[in-house]
């Protein structure tokens, strides 16, 4: 068969294999994290979070139309869209590998001869399919997320560079460079990661067109590629919008013209300049200049997808992140200003103190800072200024810089620094290599091509098996717990894909050093260079392996070329070149893609998982009609947005994300009607909370007696009267919080009329809700919440998602009653009796749990992801524990039994960690109390199997003096066995009690040193 035809057919075969794999393992509905937002924004053409993914939204909108009006099928088809782009990535990777293998196996492009063709095609199949079944890529290929589609852009531009390389001496070959520029422009509307391929592509150009190919000029070529990357990243993407914004500022504020006129004028000038440059280069016979202008034009043509952002923002859809409807808000949106800055070249240590400066110096810093503009009624206004805070101690390349939250403590713990030890360059470099490079990149790389233990978060401990990599070769001697060996994410690959890839790398370097450098540049800039540029702080909310998927893509090229390296070795033994090629291909197919598919399939088959959809459904169904539901994190918000925006589930509930409520644009959105939800009772006019106004209000104790009515507090802190403000050192006069003791007087008739509390419980209503505000300042989200609480007048029920942290409840916990997946704010008199369980509105919660809520098919799903098992399973378990215990307290023994039986019916028997065993112990105790001895004994046996398995593993670590010993797990485990012994004895399970007593004695002896140290 002709080489080109075979090459095309096998490329499409890779596409089909990947497409079938991803479709069979596709998530049937919404996934966790950003997927709910992306599906909602694609389906209704809304504006997602920074820096915007407009082309991705438009692509997925097209796939959503395949649902044919069945909105419940929309996520399946948007997920399917990602599966198709992922499969196309695998196909282009095949063609990339065969192009490089073709160059590697001969000095000419003559591919006649079956042995050589077998080698080239074998290399393509092994490398492409190895990447197709790699952990990180497969994870993103079955959900609606940008990473796979972004990797397709990387695959296409790198393949395009090799196509240009193959035809560079032919007339019109530079059309491939224009094609690359256009795809790069398009990729900006998907994700910016594709841009880091520019240095590698620049090197391909130099190696083909360079007059003198030597080390010095090679370095120059790479540096030119980096400069070109910076030009596109900053000059085109950011400064285009920045110039547009400042043109608009001049036209609006100086020329008194309408908003947007300056931006239009700027783009007319820009387009005119590019057209003039193209015409000028043609007339002057300057082909390189002509090519440069045409490439810039096509980058802008692809980049033009971002016109979607201000167009849709102006339409003010329900999801309108940052509301980028003008030049300056669009600039802030693209620059990701909401996420703050990280020092890259020079900055402070985490333990550096701010420089001691006077109030005048502080005012001067602020006055000399860069102005931040906001859109006013008729012109742009200065909202605030952006300036750098001076620190006493700074360093080059700061890696340990973050002073927020628990990060300083984490730095000290990770670097084993003493409490008084000062951070320095040694610690800085150590953190760079040990955490940023190893823990947050190398570990991910090894997951994909060596193997991994499980999908637990492993960011904060390099010694633990959780979240770590493994070959699996020596695991049998480690006495690993069953929770690891039976975990569906336990995927030992024996290091075989890595070994093949290293063979391919070494062979590539030895036989074709120049193009090995091209692949190495691609590998570096899509991996380690991102690490250096992003400068991640610790304690990320999730593992970040998806950010480096293009780096794993680059290594898959070497896995493919490893076939050629191994065939070359075999040829010394097997004299037949064709046979050695067949054997090398067959062995490598088994050792990489086949092995990876067999080990990884069980941990990537999401076809029966409905957890994200149903957990969001449960939040909504736990609310009364017309409710206001406060949420906080991504996973208790994005899936809810999907359920409402796409499927139309409970459109009467207003979802209020507290992490976004601190922004002016989000508060403005809350003042509008959304779906079937009326505007929130926010009384502040827009100018009271505009950008730069009341961003933070500090506490200044005025020694006010008793509790102060919330409306009075709110009126005071939002007053423009100078008497309600205090002057700071900088000379600014700002509002302040005069007291933390709040009161909300209750009118029982209003509460009963609005259905908050039944009429027969009128005597339980408190005359006033009194609580103490828990912070020393009021941020804008708290300000908006206080406005809602002060002016709602109990007309709409108020709920908090059960995953919202205590800090966000501003001290009102004593008035919050669990009703399922939510806490309901209810003005009952405070129960001063101590109780060990959360308060519940018991019968409402019982009805919700037994009749309304769904359970994500968790009992029967072939696979449950990390968020299902580690976030929601413990939440659900705690909910059943709370409900059953409160039913027992209220004397409803039969309903408590029903509750636990419901748990046994719908929930799997899994143990993400030792705390789950502690919670199940409460359920077992309640089962004994309702006389269900059989199920109680069964649950106790399950708990005991897990705990003893973990303790036995901990003892192996202790005996071997190995790292990774979990002291807290040992304490909890021994305490739990003691509790189980007492519970069994209390309920006349003598044999069980004796068994646990013997275990307790054994483990107390084994861990005596640890237990005595921690008493």
mmCIF file of N, CA and C in Angstrom, residues 247 264-281 289-290 292-294 296-297 300:
data_model
loop_
_atom_site.group_PDB
_atom_site.id
_atom_site.type_symbol
_atom_site.label_atom_id
_atom_site.label_comp_id
_atom_site.label_asym_id
_atom_site.label_seq_id
_atom_site.Cartn_x
_atom_site.Cartn_y
_atom_site.Cartn_z
ATOM 1 N N UNK A 247 -7.412 54.220 24.296
ATOM 2 C CA UNK A 247 -8.042 54.994 23.229
ATOM 3 C C UNK A 247 -9.464 55.368 23.649
ATOM 4 N N UNK A 264 -13.384 51.352 18.833
ATOM 5 C CA UNK A 264 -13.649 51.182 17.402
ATOM 6 C C UNK A 264 -12.585 51.902 16.582
ATOM 7 N N UNK A 265 -12.269 53.133 16.982
ATOM 8 C CA UNK A 265 -11.251 53.900 16.255
ATOM 9 C C UNK A 265 -9.900 53.188 16.283
ATOM 10 N N UNK A 266 -9.547 52.630 17.456
ATOM 11 C CA UNK A 266 -8.269 51.927 17.554
ATOM 12 C C UNK A 266 -8.213 50.731 16.615
ATOM 13 N N UNK A 267 -9.285 49.942 16.572
ATOM 14 C CA UNK A 267 -9.262 48.748 15.722
ATOM 15 C C UNK A 267 -9.277 49.105 14.238
ATOM 16 N N UNK A 268 -9.894 50.209 13.896
ATOM 17 C CA UNK A 268 -9.829 50.673 12.500
ATOM 18 C C UNK A 268 -8.384 51.002 12.135
ATOM 19 N N UNK A 269 -7.698 51.696 13.061
ATOM 20 C CA UNK A 269 -6.286 52.045 12.826
ATOM 21 C C UNK A 269 -5.433 50.781 12.759
ATOM 22 N N UNK A 270 -5.664 49.838 13.673
ATOM 23 C CA UNK A 270 -4.885 48.597 13.701
ATOM 24 C C UNK A 270 -5.056 47.810 12.405
ATOM 25 N N UNK A 271 -6.306 47.640 11.979
ATOM 26 C CA UNK A 271 -6.566 46.888 10.749
ATOM 27 C C UNK A 271 -5.935 47.597 9.557
ATOM 28 N N UNK A 272 -6.055 48.939 9.545
ATOM 29 C CA UNK A 272 -5.460 49.714 8.458
ATOM 30 C C UNK A 272 -3.946 49.554 8.412
ATOM 31 N N UNK A 273 -3.314 49.529 9.595
ATOM 32 C CA UNK A 273 -1.857 49.384 9.653
ATOM 33 C C UNK A 273 -1.421 48.023 9.128
ATOM 34 N N UNK A 274 -2.156 46.966 9.480
ATOM 35 C CA UNK A 274 -1.802 45.619 9.012
ATOM 36 C C UNK A 274 -1.980 45.512 7.501
ATOM 37 N N UNK A 275 -3.099 46.048 6.992
ATOM 38 C CA UNK A 275 -3.350 46.018 5.540
ATOM 39 C C UNK A 275 -2.268 46.805 4.804
ATOM 40 N N UNK A 276 -1.921 47.971 5.349
ATOM 41 C CA UNK A 276 -0.868 48.781 4.724
ATOM 42 C C UNK A 276 0.464 48.024 4.725
ATOM 43 N N UNK A 277 0.779 47.368 5.846
ATOM 44 C CA UNK A 277 2.027 46.611 5.928
ATOM 45 C C UNK A 277 2.083 45.504 4.902
ATOM 46 N N UNK A 278 0.963 44.819 4.679
ATOM 47 C CA UNK A 278 0.928 43.734 3.673
ATOM 48 C C UNK A 278 1.146 44.308 2.273
ATOM 49 N N UNK A 279 0.431 45.400 1.967
ATOM 50 C CA UNK A 279 0.562 46.015 0.632
ATOM 51 C C UNK A 279 1.976 46.550 0.423
ATOM 52 N N UNK A 280 2.501 47.214 1.443
ATOM 53 C CA UNK A 280 3.853 47.788 1.347
ATOM 54 C C UNK A 280 4.897 46.699 1.098
ATOM 55 N N UNK A 281 4.791 45.578 1.824
ATOM 56 C CA UNK A 281 5.769 44.497 1.669
ATOM 57 C C UNK A 281 5.705 43.870 0.284
ATOM 58 N N UNK A 289 8.888 40.159 5.424
ATOM 59 C CA UNK A 289 8.015 41.148 6.062
ATOM 60 C C UNK A 289 6.556 40.863 5.719
ATOM 61 N N UNK A 290 6.333 40.474 4.466
ATOM 62 C CA UNK A 290 4.981 40.132 4.031
ATOM 63 C C UNK A 290 4.428 38.957 4.831
ATOM 64 N N UNK A 292 5.375 38.033 7.772
ATOM 65 C CA UNK A 292 5.160 38.450 9.154
ATOM 66 C C UNK A 292 3.826 39.167 9.307
ATOM 67 N N UNK A 293 3.525 40.101 8.386
ATOM 68 C CA UNK A 293 2.253 40.843 8.477
ATOM 69 C C UNK A 293 1.053 39.922 8.268
ATOM 70 N N UNK A 294 1.177 38.979 7.323
ATOM 71 C CA UNK A 294 0.064 38.047 7.083
ATOM 72 C C UNK A 294 -0.166 37.164 8.311
ATOM 73 N N UNK A 296 0.538 37.923 11.450
ATOM 74 C CA UNK A 296 -0.105 38.761 12.480
ATOM 75 C C UNK A 296 -1.586 38.922 12.168
ATOM 76 N N UNK A 297 -1.900 39.127 10.896
ATOM 77 C CA UNK A 297 -3.303 39.285 10.503
ATOM 78 C C UNK A 297 -4.109 38.037 10.841
ATOM 79 N N UNK A 300 -4.678 37.667 14.569
ATOM 80 C CA UNK A 300 -5.787 38.536 14.980
ATOM 81 C C UNK A 300 -7.129 37.968 14.517
#
